[in-house]
């Protein structure tokens, strides 16, 4: 089973990287960008076959390691076609 | 007094801290491997700077899961002293021993330079060697030194006087220009409510000898030793 | 083997014929790959060897000259210094971050592989014009890469060089230097010995990274190389850090016979070099090599340049001790073969022998060429002495020069490098030479790297000698006596006779300098084929030098210290403007023969400076280099933001002349007479220029005066580089 | 219009970060994880209303800034409900 975890800085927390990218886009003349948030993405292959069980493990992984919940939010997504 | 310096895979400043205690100040000091589970013999445990586990994922995140961190937690709960410098500070935050988080510098670049710090309180063992509101010059060398926390956490920290060091200019004034990394409220170092755990981004261990051109960090260590020895003597006496 | 396949491996017909003779048959595909790597320019030094022999490589302190992973010199108190410099030019042009990062990783491995703990790095960088395509991206990536790796590994980057010139628009240079310290009796060699001893592999797994990296470094760049590009090597500095700790710990046991990292041409060069040095054979089981992905062929495994990997020969029966240490540090380790008496490298995979090559003959019969040389057709015209215009506004001229990318402060770069970790840095980047203390001794070690490619292009022999002279001078400014030199010789295509000539002349110039100033060459690296679309870079023989300071606490500053200190100019000006920054930066003119290099005078000056430091008389010492006296004086004002009131006996132009063997020093007023006597005794002309003080730099000449507000000038100078780069 | 860009190291390229995370999960006793790849995720708000035009701009942003195509692959995704 394959899953994707996405981690973003919480909205109220400073996101220096997102801001820098936004500014850089302006400098190179790309217009129409209103906001950029910079986060992390993890692709995880699990041996678990059961989506429910997989989700549980992924939750644990996020809480324990992938996200620092003081400043970050996370999202878990099971990828389609990964169920084999 | 006896200090223990934890060695995580990727610690870089372990030898520098060891050098200060052992060779500059003549104290007993030992390295503690990150799998150690018993710190009882140490009065002070230092989490040194460096790039534990490469600082992959987030600075300090992987090291915070080391077996030794449970022991550090117990040591702190017993009232033992814990000092986290740079990566050590990051690990303390990730392990939840101090509140908040350290995110990438405002410049998104590594910053290695001297900064000025104001000592916000001197009633801690860590700062007893300084005078109130002392302004000292200490080097920083980090990529992720930008301290962030929710507004309420920041207010709590201020209200309970947990901010120990703040980035200031040479005259002692807080300003954005004096802030090397964008830390909220110019926070450079903070303590827990009990005052026995200190985390700080700047490196006092790099400025304790005249030969290297700066001794402003020395008072942190010498004060710590004086205090600890004092505490020990009281314990023996009682 | 089709001729095409042979040619695509960079082997000539003759070379291929030799290989067939040596084997007595046609090679297998794996053997072809292995041989092409070993006989590549990068690994075999086939075009450079004949000249490199001219270097003086011996001296009373030299314990290991060229030929090992790094050179070794005795620095006293039972310590030895181990150092080397290496190029990572082509990878850095393709992917600046990873290219530069893995350059640092590779040179660190060369040093700790000898048993030394790395204590300092330097980086010598040459970029194109700041507005050339991709250049900002390249500068940013390279600087981040060097910092990203060095900072993480915890070795301070204490110095370097940075230049900008259109000659590098299509081929930048990234030369990485590392210095390590070891106890004299604890040096390790990469000389395999003892049939039956196991061969161990430790560190990262093998992937498809950089297959053919060595061959690529031996080819020119063009549009096609994009397509041929091997998988980019990605560095893992954390892996390197634990590898350093584990290897140093393992070297503390008596279980290691030989050890070497896997660098260019990976397992191939490491196994053949180790066996070749020891005159033994070996058999390897490729199935036992830890792989990152499945399906690597024997050919790929032998040629992979995956980073952070080591090969060890263990004492038979003692391998367990090594396994334990590597596992403690969380590293993978595997026995992948053993040494034999056959003198052959026999490589097995999936039950078959995929290569069987006699080691000695393959290394001995590596090709060696004395390539045709010819003086560049345009040299004579370029050497014609230039007209030197007087500056309209001398103060403005100085300011413009200082704020050009070429002379602007490099602080934006080195602030991104941890230069104070390990708490040994007495003088970090920003001075003439970096200075480290040696804990537990009164001594210091000084480091510098230098070369002026403009000089080298206008007169390679002089340019080579000048690089050595400048390095010696920079070391002398912190009181250090040179103990050894390493180099990184960056040139264009050696098959071009003009490039070959430049190379030969530069090597001779460096040899001249080294002989006269008594500095042995203890290690080095050659990087050819630095060109883009047929356009060669300027000859760039970067020289890195290490020196010993007997009493480190006496070191002077490169800037003015206290108001009232006297400023003294040492050396003689000959109004020399060939290749000078003044003409280049203000008038876009690169013309004339570079300044004469009088090695005898350089020797006198260096001895005087060292003596002055040793006696504790010098508070300031800063040598004159690019931009001449005016630039040197301005730089001396910057470190403590001091002004100075000076009067100079020459004309305005003399302020910008680049005559060599000169320096400015600062001494306490009470020491002036004594110091002037000392200078006289060492045969160095000296002129008392005036006094430190005030907020302006004020220089009065015979013709006109310069007045500059130091604080203001500093602000411009210190921010000019990031401004020019748009960062 | 809101979009998400995901950037991953190319499959054949060493991913030290993914490796370190994978190993850490093993150390803290989380089982069943077979592989971790660590990448980046960007959430971008655009003023463009037209999906085609937005995609074009996003492609440019990826090529110019977000991805280093020498070592990374990227993926652009327009987020549903973002079309307002
Ligand atoms: N890429 C770099 N990395 C670290 N330090 C650098 C780099 N480039 C220049 N420096 C430092 O900036 C200072 C000025 O360099 P340079 O002008 O080459 O000095 P010099 O003329 O004395 O050889 C030196 O201290 C040098 O070490
Ligand atoms: Mg100099």
Coordinates of C-alpha atoms in Angstrom, one line a residue, chain A:
Chain A
X1 CA 0.0 0.0 0.0
X2 CA 1.4 3.4 -0.9
X3 CA 0.5 6.6 0.9
X4 CA 1.3 10.2 0.7
X5 CA 1.8 12.5 3.7
X6 CA 1.8 16.2 3.3
X7 CA 3.0 18.5 6.0
X8 CA 2.5 22.3 5.9
X9 CA 3.4 25.0 8.4
X10 CA 0.3 26.1 10.3
X11 CA -1.4 29.1 8.9
X12 CA -0.5 31.3 11.8
X13 CA 3.2 30.3 11.7
X14 CA 5.8 32.2 9.7
X15 CA 6.6 30.4 6.4
X16 CA 9.9 32.0 5.3
X17 CA 10.4 29.6 2.5
X18 CA 6.9 30.1 1.0
X19 CA 7.4 33.9 1.3
X20 CA 10.8 33.8 -0.4
X21 CA 9.4 31.7 -3.3
X22 CA 6.6 34.1 -3.8
X23 CA 9.0 37.1 -3.9
X24 CA 11.3 35.3 -6.2
X25 CA 8.5 34.6 -8.7
X26 CA 7.7 38.3 -8.7
X27 CA 11.3 39.1 -9.4
X28 CA 11.5 36.7 -12.4
X29 CA 8.4 38.3 -13.8
X30 CA 5.8 35.5 -13.2
X31 CA 2.5 37.2 -12.4
X32 CA -0.7 36.1 -11.0
X33 CA 0.7 34.2 -8.0
X34 CA -1.2 35.2 -4.8
X35 CA 0.3 33.0 -2.2
X36 CA 2.7 30.2 -1.9
X37 CA 3.0 27.8 1.0
X38 CA 6.0 25.6 1.2
X39 CA 5.7 22.2 2.8
X40 CA 6.9 18.7 2.7
X41 CA 5.6 15.6 1.0
X42 CA 6.4 12.0 1.8
X43 CA 5.7 9.0 -0.2
X44 CA 5.5 5.9 2.0
X45 CA 5.3 2.3 0.9
X46 CA 3.7 0.1 3.6
X47 CA 3.4 -3.7 3.7
X48 CA -0.1 -3.3 5.3
X49 CA -2.9 -4.3 2.9
X50 CA -5.8 -3.0 5.0
X51 CA -6.5 0.7 4.4
X52 CA -7.8 1.2 7.9
X53 CA -4.7 -0.4 9.5
X54 CA -2.5 1.5 7.2
X55 CA -4.1 4.8 8.1
X56 CA -3.6 4.0 11.8
X57 CA 0.1 3.4 11.3
X58 CA 0.4 6.5 9.2
X59 CA -1.2 8.6 11.8
X60 CA 1.3 7.3 14.3
X61 CA 4.2 8.1 12.0
X62 CA 3.0 11.6 11.5
X63 CA 2.4 12.3 15.2
X64 CA 5.7 10.7 16.2
X65 CA 7.9 11.9 13.5
X66 CA 6.9 13.5 10.2
X67 CA 5.1 16.5 11.6
X68 CA 6.0 18.8 14.4
X69 CA 2.5 19.6 15.5
X70 CA 3.6 22.7 17.4
X71 CA 4.1 24.4 14.1
X72 CA 2.8 22.1 11.4
X73 CA -0.4 20.4 10.1
X74 CA -0.4 17.2 8.2
X75 CA -2.6 15.3 5.9
X76 CA -2.6 11.5 5.1
X77 CA -3.8 10.2 1.8
X78 CA -3.8 6.6 0.6
X79 CA -2.8 6.5 -3.0
X80 CA -5.1 4.7 -5.5
X81 CA -3.8 1.6 -7.1
X82 CA -1.6 1.1 -4.2
X83 CA -3.9 -1.4 -2.6
X84 CA -2.1 -4.3 -4.3

